[in-house]
Amino acid sequence: MTTLNFPKDFIWGVAASAYQIEGAWNEDGRGESIWDRYIHAPYHIQTGENADLACDHYHRMSEDVGLIKQFGFPYYRFAISWSRVVPTGEGPANKKGLDFYDRLVDELLKAGVQPKTTLYHWDLPQNLQDKGGWPNRNTADRFAEYARFVFDRLGDRVRFWSTHNEPWVAAFLGYGTGLHAPGICDYSQAYQAVHHLLLAHGKTVQVFREGGYKGEIGLILNLNGLIPASNSQADIDATQRVHDETHALFLDPIFKGEYPQRLFDFIGTHQPTVKAGDVELIHQPMDYMGLNYYNTDIVSFDVFAGLNKARITPYSAAGWGRTDMNWGIDPDGLKRELIYVKENYGNPKLYVTENGCALPDAPDENGFVADWERIHYIKSHIHSLHKAIEAGVNVNGYFVWSIFDNFEWERGYGPRFGLIRVDFETMQRIPKQSAYWFSEVAKQNSISI
Ligand code: GCO
């Protein structure tokens, strides 16, 4: 057995998002979000479930922080619900909404846990969607206002901030394929949403700097591995298009101050309107980038496959099967993505802000889940991350998705990602084997392989 040690100040943490765990969707002045509207209409969620209660974290916050403390997870990455803080997305802040996050931050710090706070994890206030949503430029300004309320209230204690989580998902699943709220199928809107999400990021970083708030602010991107299905030029070009849409479309404006022209040429009339000065705002320096990595896809050219004419199928490295999401497993893909960002974008400071897997977790009669497969998955990805450090990547932390089993968007409560099982009948939290294992990893700052 070999022990792989991590750098002294390497960060270990667990992650969750607001809509997936909080519940209390209409309490204490919280406004309706696009996910509430979407989910309350039929046939949007595979299982017909909703997130009105989710993990009931809003009412069980102290118990949940107690669990994070018990396991000694040093960092907790959570998201803030915009419509809890600004119910209609515009106008004054809702004191009770801010109070909730204020208490959460206090309880975390009292428990010795560092908060890492995400401002947007996909739950736009419905009122702003009624006015056009992310394709409407006005939304970017409203976002920066909301961010200022949060900085003002929590900025004296929170030192780690993210503007957006996975803007690709918010734009392309929300406005392109319509798989996520608000369920719109229109690639012109999707591309315009991308630009305004990035603009909102830029404006928010500006607010953060001008306000003199302390700590780090950055953006979190989901970067999948991509492999052409064959050596044919058509498959290679299809892979390039998917890569441009998922990687360059976000990384280029942020790190290089330009949008990828090759992609814009291909999508033609779907190109977004970009005003003078916008890209400069997006390009301003941020303190780190968060990278979410789960899997690698095989890409083939197919005229029947959407705007990109690119069909995606899951890839699994030798010896690995598929997860409960029907995603393949490719631990080395994490190292490749980290090295890709290092080599093409000036070796920025990185964190792996999400990684984990949904498995069909079978509980014993006490509800305990001996999830050795999840441990194997997470350990293999941490090993891959370690190889990236050895290759000179400036990666400074790793967060497991997720602390709890939770509401997995269009799939409802089927896929379970948690280190801690949630019995959705009783709301009982039951730590899995992986929670004990990851707790030890964080304590030792190492893994044994
Ligand atoms: C993500 C999401 C999570 C998902 C997870 C699994 O950022 O993609 O943050 O909300 O639940 O990725 O699909």
Short mmCIF file of C-alpha atoms and ligand atoms in Angstrom, two decimals:
data_model
loop_
_atom_site.label_atom_id
_atom_site.label_comp_id
_atom_site.label_asym_id
_atom_site.label_seq_id
_atom_site.Cartn_x
_atom_site.Cartn_y
_atom_site.Cartn_z
CA MET A 1 0.00 0.00 0.00
CA THR A 2 1.26 3.45 -0.90
CA THR A 3 0.29 6.65 0.85
CA LEU A 4 -0.24 9.70 -1.33
CA ASN A 5 0.14 12.90 0.66
CA PHE A 6 -1.38 16.20 -0.34
CA PRO A 7 0.12 19.68 0.05
CA LYS A 8 -0.07 21.16 3.55
CA ASP A 9 -2.82 23.67 2.83
CA PHE A 10 -4.87 21.46 0.52
CA ILE A 11 -8.62 21.89 1.13
CA TRP A 12 -11.08 19.01 1.63
CA GLY A 13 -14.79 19.59 1.59
CA VAL A 14 -18.31 18.47 0.85
CA ALA A 15 -20.85 20.21 -1.38
CA ALA A 16 -24.57 20.79 -1.82
CA SER A 17 -26.85 23.36 -3.47
CA ALA A 18 -29.80 25.35 -2.15
CA TYR A 19 -32.66 24.01 -4.24
CA GLN A 20 -31.55 20.40 -3.94
CA ILE A 21 -31.66 20.31 -0.13
CA GLU A 22 -33.47 23.26 1.44
CA GLY A 23 -37.20 22.71 0.90
CA ALA A 24 -39.29 25.48 2.56
CA TRP A 25 -39.95 26.78 -0.92
CA ASN A 26 -42.61 29.30 0.15
CA GLU A 27 -41.62 30.11 3.74
CA ASP A 28 -40.33 33.26 5.41
CA GLY A 29 -40.91 35.39 2.35
CA ARG A 30 -39.05 33.26 -0.18
CA GLY A 31 -40.20 34.06 -3.71
CA GLU A 32 -41.01 31.55 -6.43
CA SER A 33 -38.03 30.42 -8.51
CA ILE A 34 -38.00 28.97 -12.02
CA TRP A 35 -37.51 25.54 -10.51
CA ASP A 36 -40.62 25.85 -8.35
CA ARG A 37 -42.68 26.87 -11.37
CA TYR A 38 -41.19 24.16 -13.58
CA ILE A 39 -41.56 21.39 -11.04
CA HIS A 40 -45.16 22.21 -10.16
CA ALA A 41 -46.21 21.61 -13.76
CA PRO A 42 -46.67 17.99 -14.89
CA TYR A 43 -44.14 15.87 -16.80
CA HIS A 44 -41.01 17.85 -16.07
CA ILE A 45 -39.53 15.46 -13.52
CA GLN A 46 -39.10 11.83 -14.50
CA THR A 47 -40.48 10.54 -11.20
CA GLY A 48 -43.18 13.19 -10.82
CA GLU A 49 -41.58 14.30 -7.54
CA ASN A 50 -40.96 17.85 -6.40
CA ALA A 51 -38.47 19.66 -4.14
CA ASP A 52 -40.98 21.44 -1.89
CA LEU A 53 -39.48 19.58 1.06
CA ALA A 54 -36.27 18.15 -0.46
CA CYS A 55 -34.01 17.27 2.53
CA ASP A 56 -35.86 19.79 4.71
CA HIS A 57 -32.47 21.35 5.36
CA TYR A 58 -34.06 24.74 5.99
CA HIS A 59 -35.56 23.35 9.19
CA ARG A 60 -32.80 20.89 10.02
CA MET A 61 -29.83 23.15 9.39
CA SER A 62 -28.38 22.84 12.89
CA GLU A 63 -28.57 19.05 12.81
CA ASP A 64 -26.90 19.08 9.38
CA VAL A 65 -24.08 21.34 10.50
CA GLY A 66 -23.71 19.01 13.49
CA LEU A 67 -23.11 16.12 11.08
CA ILE A 68 -20.49 18.08 9.12
CA LYS A 69 -18.77 18.82 12.42
CA GLN A 70 -19.04 15.23 13.60
CA PHE A 71 -17.22 14.03 10.49
CA GLY A 72 -14.72 16.86 10.61
CA PHE A 73 -15.25 17.91 6.99
CA PRO A 74 -13.17 21.10 6.94
CA TYR A 75 -15.08 22.98 4.21
CA TYR A 76 -18.76 23.08 3.30
CA ARG A 77 -19.72 24.36 -0.13
CA PHE A 78 -23.35 25.52 -0.17
CA ALA A 79 -25.44 27.75 -2.42
CA ILE A 80 -27.72 30.65 -1.66
CA SER A 81 -31.24 30.76 -3.03
CA TRP A 82 -31.60 34.09 -4.86
CA SER A 83 -35.38 34.18 -4.37
CA ARG A 84 -34.98 33.63 -0.62
CA VAL A 85 -32.81 36.74 -0.45
CA VAL A 86 -34.57 38.85 -3.11
CA PRO A 87 -38.01 37.25 -3.60
CA THR A 88 -38.78 38.78 -7.01
CA GLY A 89 -35.14 39.13 -8.05
CA GLU A 90 -35.37 42.91 -7.90
CA GLY A 91 -35.94 45.40 -5.13
CA PRO A 92 -35.07 45.15 -1.46
CA ALA A 93 -33.64 42.13 0.33
CA ASN A 94 -35.80 39.83 2.43
CA LYS A 95 -34.40 40.02 5.94
CA LYS A 96 -35.60 36.55 6.94
CA GLY A 97 -33.91 35.01 3.91
CA LEU A 98 -30.58 36.62 4.74
CA ASP A 99 -31.05 35.69 8.40
CA PHE A 100 -31.13 32.01 7.47
CA TYR A 101 -27.74 32.13 5.71
CA ASP A 102 -26.36 34.30 8.47
CA ARG A 103 -27.23 31.63 11.03
CA LEU A 104 -25.83 28.91 8.77
CA VAL A 105 -22.49 30.72 8.45
CA ASP A 106 -22.33 31.35 12.19
CA GLU A 107 -23.10 27.73 12.99
CA LEU A 108 -20.51 26.49 10.51
CA LEU A 109 -17.80 28.72 11.91
CA LYS A 110 -18.71 27.74 15.45
CA ALA A 111 -18.34 24.11 14.36
CA GLY A 112 -14.91 24.86 12.88
CA VAL A 113 -16.13 24.47 9.28
CA GLN A 114 -15.21 27.01 6.59
CA PRO A 115 -18.11 28.13 4.38
CA LYS A 116 -17.64 28.24 0.59
CA THR A 117 -20.62 30.04 -0.83
CA THR A 118 -22.11 29.85 -4.34
CA LEU A 119 -24.39 32.68 -5.41
CA TYR A 120 -26.15 30.93 -8.30
CA HIS A 121 -26.97 27.26 -8.58
CA TRP A 122 -29.75 27.57 -11.20
CA ASP A 123 -32.73 28.90 -9.24
CA LEU A 124 -33.57 32.22 -10.92
CA PRO A 125 -36.48 34.15 -9.37
CA GLN A 126 -39.54 33.43 -11.52
CA ASN A 127 -40.39 37.10 -11.78
CA LEU A 128 -37.14 37.70 -13.66
CA GLN A 129 -37.90 34.80 -15.98
CA ASP A 130 -41.29 36.41 -16.68
CA LYS A 131 -39.26 39.40 -17.89
CA GLY A 132 -37.09 37.28 -20.18
CA GLY A 133 -34.76 35.43 -17.77
CA TRP A 134 -31.05 35.09 -18.52
CA PRO A 135 -31.49 36.01 -22.19
CA ASN A 136 -32.55 39.45 -20.89
CA ARG A 137 -29.50 41.62 -20.17
CA ASN A 138 -31.26 43.22 -17.22
CA THR A 139 -30.92 39.94 -15.28
CA ALA A 140 -27.13 40.41 -15.07
CA ASP A 141 -27.59 43.75 -13.27
CA ARG A 142 -30.16 42.33 -10.90
CA PHE A 143 -27.74 39.51 -10.09
CA ALA A 144 -24.96 41.93 -9.15
CA GLU A 145 -27.41 43.79 -6.85
CA TYR A 146 -28.41 40.55 -5.16
CA ALA A 147 -24.74 39.61 -4.77
CA ARG A 148 -24.08 42.91 -3.01
CA PHE A 149 -26.83 42.18 -0.43
CA VAL A 150 -25.17 38.85 0.29
CA PHE A 151 -21.63 40.27 0.46
CA ASP A 152 -22.84 42.98 2.81
CA ARG A 153 -24.45 40.49 5.13
CA LEU A 154 -21.98 37.57 5.05
CA GLY A 155 -18.80 39.16 3.71
CA ASP A 156 -17.35 39.72 7.18
CA ARG A 157 -17.20 35.94 7.70
CA VAL A 158 -17.26 34.13 4.34
CA ARG A 159 -13.87 34.09 2.59
CA PHE A 160 -14.64 31.82 -0.37
CA TRP A 161 -17.16 32.88 -3.01
CA SER A 162 -18.36 31.49 -6.33
CA THR A 163 -20.56 33.50 -8.67
CA HIS A 164 -22.03 30.75 -10.86
CA ASN A 165 -22.13 27.01 -10.68
CA GLU A 166 -21.95 25.41 -14.15
CA PRO A 167 -23.30 28.20 -16.37
CA TRP A 168 -23.25 25.72 -19.27
CA VAL A 169 -26.02 23.75 -17.55
CA ALA A 170 -28.05 26.85 -16.65
CA ALA A 171 -27.91 28.08 -20.25
CA PHE A 172 -28.03 24.95 -22.41
CA LEU A 173 -30.30 22.70 -20.34
CA GLY A 174 -32.46 25.64 -19.23
CA TYR A 175 -32.87 27.41 -22.57
CA GLY A 176 -31.49 25.04 -25.25
CA THR A 177 -32.72 21.48 -24.71
CA GLY A 178 -35.38 22.48 -22.16
CA LEU A 179 -34.45 19.62 -19.82
CA HIS A 180 -34.11 22.03 -16.88
CA ALA A 181 -36.12 25.03 -15.74
CA PRO A 182 -37.36 27.22 -17.33
CA GLY A 183 -37.72 24.47 -19.96
CA ILE A 184 -37.14 26.57 -23.09
CA CYS A 185 -35.90 24.96 -26.33
CA ASP A 186 -34.25 27.79 -28.27
CA TYR A 187 -30.51 27.89 -28.93
CA SER A 188 -30.52 31.62 -29.58
CA GLN A 189 -31.79 32.13 -26.05
CA ALA A 190 -29.28 29.60 -24.72
CA TYR A 191 -26.33 31.48 -26.25
CA GLN A 192 -27.66 34.83 -25.10
CA ALA A 193 -28.07 33.31 -21.62
CA VAL A 194 -24.41 32.23 -21.67
CA HIS A 195 -23.31 35.76 -22.38
CA HIS A 196 -25.47 37.28 -19.65
CA LEU A 197 -24.47 34.66 -17.10
CA LEU A 198 -20.83 35.55 -17.80
CA LEU A 199 -21.64 39.25 -17.74
CA ALA A 200 -23.33 38.77 -14.36
CA HIS A 201 -20.15 37.05 -13.18
CA GLY A 202 -18.02 39.99 -14.37
CA LYS A 203 -20.29 42.59 -12.78
CA THR A 204 -20.32 40.66 -9.52
CA VAL A 205 -16.54 40.38 -9.37
CA GLN A 206 -16.47 44.13 -9.91
CA VAL A 207 -18.90 44.68 -7.01
CA PHE A 208 -16.76 42.41 -4.85
CA ARG A 209 -13.54 44.29 -5.64
CA GLU A 210 -15.08 47.75 -5.34
CA GLY A 211 -16.70 46.84 -2.03
CA GLY A 212 -13.33 45.76 -0.63
CA TYR A 213 -14.74 42.45 0.58
CA LYS A 214 -12.11 39.98 1.70
CA GLY A 215 -11.33 36.55 0.33
CA GLU A 216 -11.46 34.73 -3.00
CA ILE A 217 -14.06 34.97 -5.73
CA GLY A 218 -14.27 32.71 -8.79
CA LEU A 219 -16.50 30.75 -11.12
CA ILE A 220 -17.29 27.03 -11.31
CA LEU A 221 -17.37 25.21 -14.66
CA ASN A 222 -18.33 21.64 -15.51
CA LEU A 223 -15.72 20.17 -17.81
CA ASN A 224 -16.40 16.67 -19.11
CA GLY A 225 -13.75 14.62 -20.82
CA LEU A 226 -14.42 14.23 -24.57
CA ILE A 227 -13.15 11.51 -26.90
CA PRO A 228 -13.93 11.23 -30.65
CA ALA A 229 -15.74 8.00 -31.53
CA SER A 230 -13.29 7.32 -34.37
CA ASN A 231 -10.40 8.84 -36.29
CA SER A 232 -12.75 10.14 -38.94
CA GLN A 233 -12.54 13.87 -39.57
CA ALA A 234 -16.30 14.14 -39.01
CA ASP A 235 -16.04 12.66 -35.49
CA ILE A 236 -12.98 14.74 -34.67
CA ASP A 237 -14.75 17.92 -35.79
CA ALA A 238 -17.90 17.00 -33.85
CA THR A 239 -15.77 16.53 -30.74
CA GLN A 240 -14.17 19.89 -31.35
CA ARG A 241 -17.60 21.55 -31.54
CA VAL A 242 -18.72 20.02 -28.26
CA HIS A 243 -15.40 21.02 -26.72
CA ASP A 244 -15.81 24.58 -27.97
CA GLU A 245 -19.35 24.75 -26.55
CA THR A 246 -18.52 23.29 -23.15
CA HIS A 247 -14.94 24.54 -22.63
CA ALA A 248 -13.84 27.42 -24.90
CA LEU A 249 -17.17 29.26 -24.77
CA PHE A 250 -16.54 29.88 -21.06
CA LEU A 251 -12.78 29.56 -20.59
CA ASP A 252 -11.80 31.82 -23.52
CA PRO A 253 -13.74 34.95 -22.54
CA ILE A 254 -12.76 34.53 -18.89
CA PHE A 255 -9.07 33.86 -19.35
CA LYS A 256 -8.35 35.29 -22.81
CA GLY A 257 -10.96 38.00 -23.24
CA GLU A 258 -12.49 36.61 -26.45
CA TYR A 259 -15.29 34.29 -27.55
CA PRO A 260 -14.39 31.30 -29.76
CA GLN A 261 -15.04 32.52 -33.30
CA ARG A 262 -14.96 29.01 -34.79
CA LEU A 263 -17.99 28.06 -32.68
CA PHE A 264 -19.81 31.30 -33.45
CA ASP A 265 -19.26 30.71 -37.18
CA PHE A 266 -20.81 27.26 -36.86
CA ILE A 267 -23.90 28.34 -34.92
CA GLY A 268 -24.52 31.27 -37.28
CA THR A 269 -27.66 33.19 -36.39
CA HIS A 270 -27.70 31.79 -32.84
CA GLN A 271 -24.74 33.99 -31.91
CA PRO A 272 -25.39 36.20 -28.90
CA THR A 273 -25.42 39.97 -28.93
CA VAL A 274 -22.26 41.16 -27.19
CA LYS A 275 -21.86 44.88 -26.48
CA ALA A 276 -18.63 46.83 -26.47
CA GLY A 277 -16.85 46.45 -23.14
CA ASP A 278 -18.70 43.27 -22.10
CA VAL A 279 -15.86 40.88 -22.75
CA GLU A 280 -13.43 43.10 -20.85
CA LEU A 281 -15.73 42.92 -17.84
CA ILE A 282 -15.92 39.13 -18.10
CA HIS A 283 -12.15 38.90 -18.54
CA GLN A 284 -11.19 40.72 -15.34
CA PRO A 285 -9.00 38.63 -13.06
CA MET A 286 -10.70 36.20 -10.71
CA ASP A 287 -9.01 34.44 -7.83
CA TYR A 288 -9.61 30.83 -8.77
CA MET A 289 -11.63 28.57 -11.02
CA GLY A 290 -13.73 25.68 -9.71
CA LEU A 291 -13.83 22.57 -11.86
CA ASN A 292 -16.65 20.03 -11.57
CA TYR A 293 -15.77 16.68 -13.06
CA TYR A 294 -17.86 13.52 -13.24
CA ASN A 295 -17.28 11.72 -16.52
CA THR A 296 -16.02 11.47 -20.07
CA ASP A 297 -18.15 11.24 -23.21
CA ILE A 298 -17.57 9.71 -26.63
CA VAL A 299 -18.60 12.06 -29.43
CA SER A 300 -19.68 11.16 -32.94
CA PHE A 301 -20.94 13.20 -35.88
CA ASP A 302 -24.68 12.80 -36.36
CA VAL A 303 -26.90 15.18 -38.35
CA PHE A 304 -29.87 14.16 -36.22
CA ALA A 305 -28.18 15.29 -33.00
CA GLY A 306 -29.10 18.90 -32.26
CA LEU A 307 -27.41 22.15 -33.15
CA ASN A 308 -23.92 20.69 -32.78
CA LYS A 309 -24.66 17.62 -34.93
CA ALA A 310 -22.81 15.68 -32.28
CA ARG A 311 -24.01 12.55 -30.52
CA ILE A 312 -22.77 11.80 -27.01
CA THR A 313 -22.40 8.33 -25.50
CA PRO A 314 -20.84 7.45 -22.13
CA TYR A 315 -17.24 6.29 -21.92
CA SER A 316 -15.89 4.01 -19.21
CA ALA A 317 -12.24 3.25 -18.71
CA ALA A 318 -11.30 -0.43 -18.63
CA GLY A 319 -12.69 -2.21 -15.59
CA TRP A 320 -15.28 0.46 -14.74
CA GLY A 321 -19.02 0.21 -15.27
CA ARG A 322 -21.61 2.98 -15.22
CA THR A 323 -23.15 4.99 -12.41
CA ASP A 324 -26.83 5.28 -11.59
CA MET A 325 -26.97 8.33 -13.88
CA ASN A 326 -25.90 6.00 -16.70
CA TRP A 327 -22.66 8.00 -16.83
CA GLY A 328 -19.40 6.22 -17.60
CA ILE A 329 -16.46 6.31 -15.20
CA ASP A 330 -13.06 7.61 -16.24
CA PRO A 331 -10.90 8.72 -13.30
CA ASP A 332 -7.99 9.76 -15.52
CA GLY A 333 -10.28 12.22 -17.27
CA LEU A 334 -10.04 14.44 -14.20
CA LYS A 335 -6.27 14.67 -14.52
CA ARG A 336 -6.59 15.39 -18.26
CA GLU A 337 -9.09 18.21 -17.69
CA LEU A 338 -6.95 19.78 -14.97
CA ILE A 339 -3.87 19.62 -17.17
CA TYR A 340 -5.85 21.02 -20.11
CA VAL A 341 -6.81 24.12 -18.09
CA LYS A 342 -3.26 24.53 -16.81
CA GLU A 343 -1.70 24.32 -20.24
CA ASN A 344 -4.17 26.43 -22.15
CA TYR A 345 -5.14 29.09 -19.64
CA GLY A 346 -2.00 30.04 -17.76
CA ASN A 347 -2.06 27.59 -14.84
CA PRO A 348 -4.77 29.35 -12.80
CA LYS A 349 -5.52 28.50 -9.19
CA LEU A 350 -8.04 25.63 -9.27
CA TYR A 351 -10.25 23.65 -6.95
CA VAL A 352 -12.16 20.51 -7.85
CA THR A 353 -15.48 21.82 -6.58
CA GLU A 354 -17.55 18.70 -7.40
CA ASN A 355 -16.88 15.04 -8.00
CA GLY A 356 -18.84 12.00 -6.92
CA CYS A 357 -21.24 9.35 -8.13
CA ALA A 358 -24.82 8.14 -7.85
CA LEU A 359 -25.07 4.45 -7.03
CA PRO A 360 -27.98 2.17 -6.27
CA ASP A 361 -26.99 2.15 -2.56
CA ALA A 362 -28.68 -0.78 -0.83
CA PRO A 363 -29.28 -0.02 2.87
CA ASP A 364 -29.20 -2.79 5.48
CA GLU A 365 -31.98 -3.18 8.08
CA ASN A 366 -30.62 -0.18 10.00
CA GLY A 367 -30.46 2.00 6.92
CA PHE A 368 -26.66 1.73 6.78
CA VAL A 369 -25.06 1.74 3.33
CA ALA A 370 -21.67 0.07 2.93
CA ASP A 371 -20.87 1.95 -0.28
CA TRP A 372 -17.43 0.59 -1.09
CA GLU A 373 -17.99 1.31 -4.80
CA ARG A 374 -18.44 5.02 -4.05
CA ILE A 375 -15.24 4.95 -2.00
CA HIS A 376 -13.48 3.28 -4.91
CA TYR A 377 -14.79 5.93 -7.32
CA ILE A 378 -13.83 8.88 -5.11
CA LYS A 379 -10.45 7.44 -4.20
CA SER A 380 -9.60 6.84 -7.86
CA HIS A 381 -10.49 10.41 -8.75
CA ILE A 382 -8.46 11.80 -5.85
CA HIS A 383 -5.56 9.68 -7.10
CA SER A 384 -6.02 11.21 -10.55
CA LEU A 385 -6.02 14.68 -8.97
CA HIS A 386 -2.78 13.81 -7.19
CA LYS A 387 -1.19 12.97 -10.56
CA ALA A 388 -2.29 16.40 -11.79
CA ILE A 389 -0.54 18.04 -8.83
CA GLU A 390 2.59 16.07 -9.70
CA ALA A 391 2.25 17.38 -13.26
CA GLY A 392 2.36 20.94 -11.93
CA VAL A 393 -1.35 21.80 -11.91
CA ASN A 394 -2.15 24.47 -9.32
CA VAL A 395 -5.09 22.57 -7.81
CA ASN A 396 -5.76 23.36 -4.19
CA GLY A 397 -8.78 21.43 -3.03
CA TYR A 398 -11.33 18.70 -3.59
CA PHE A 399 -15.06 18.68 -2.75
CA VAL A 400 -17.28 15.61 -2.82
CA TRP A 401 -20.69 15.95 -4.43
CA SER A 402 -22.62 15.50 -2.27
CA ILE A 403 -22.87 15.66 1.50
CA PHE A 404 -26.46 14.29 1.33
CA ASP A 405 -28.64 12.28 -1.00
CA ASN A 406 -30.79 15.03 -2.48
CA PHE A 407 -33.10 16.20 -5.25
CA GLU A 408 -31.35 15.34 -8.51
CA TRP A 409 -33.15 17.79 -10.81
CA GLU A 410 -35.08 16.19 -13.70
CA ARG A 411 -34.48 12.75 -12.17
CA GLY A 412 -36.09 13.44 -8.80
CA TYR A 413 -34.85 11.48 -5.78
CA GLY A 414 -33.78 8.39 -7.75
CA PRO A 415 -30.02 8.88 -8.03
CA ARG A 416 -28.27 9.03 -4.68
CA PHE A 417 -24.98 10.95 -4.56
CA GLY A 418 -24.63 11.42 -0.80
CA LEU A 419 -21.95 10.52 1.70
CA ILE A 420 -24.90 10.64 4.07
CA ARG A 421 -28.09 8.76 3.23
CA VAL A 422 -31.38 10.58 3.61
CA ASP A 423 -34.48 8.50 4.23
CA PHE A 424 -36.99 10.69 2.41
CA GLU A 425 -39.91 9.19 4.37
CA THR A 426 -38.58 10.06 7.82
CA MET A 427 -35.90 12.62 6.86
CA GLN A 428 -33.47 10.61 8.95
CA ARG A 429 -29.80 11.15 8.05
CA ILE A 430 -27.67 7.99 8.12
CA PRO A 431 -23.96 8.37 7.33
CA LYS A 432 -22.69 5.86 4.78
CA GLN A 433 -19.36 4.05 4.88
CA SER A 434 -17.99 6.70 2.51
CA ALA A 435 -18.61 9.47 5.06
CA TYR A 436 -16.34 7.69 7.56
CA TRP A 437 -13.75 7.05 4.88
CA PHE A 438 -13.71 10.62 3.52
CA SER A 439 -13.54 12.01 7.03
CA GLU A 440 -10.31 10.08 7.51
CA VAL A 441 -8.92 11.29 4.16
CA ALA A 442 -9.51 14.90 5.22
CA LYS A 443 -7.93 14.29 8.62
CA GLN A 444 -4.84 12.52 7.25
CA ASN A 445 -4.57 14.79 4.20
CA SER A 446 -3.72 11.65 2.23
CA ILE A 447 -5.13 8.54 0.58
CA SER A 448 -3.79 5.01 0.61
CA ILE A 449 -3.79 3.18 -2.69
C1 GCO B 1 -23.81 20.12 -10.82
C2 GCO B 1 -24.65 20.03 -9.97
C3 GCO B 1 -25.37 19.19 -9.09
C4 GCO B 1 -25.76 17.85 -9.59
C5 GCO B 1 -24.62 16.92 -9.76
C6 GCO B 1 -24.99 15.57 -10.23
O1 GCO B 1 -23.24 21.20 -10.46
O2 GCO B 1 -23.79 19.48 -11.83
O3 GCO B 1 -24.05 20.93 -9.10
O4 GCO B 1 -26.45 20.00 -8.83
O5 GCO B 1 -26.65 17.33 -8.69
O6 GCO B 1 -23.72 17.44 -10.68
O7 GCO B 1 -25.68 15.64 -11.43
#
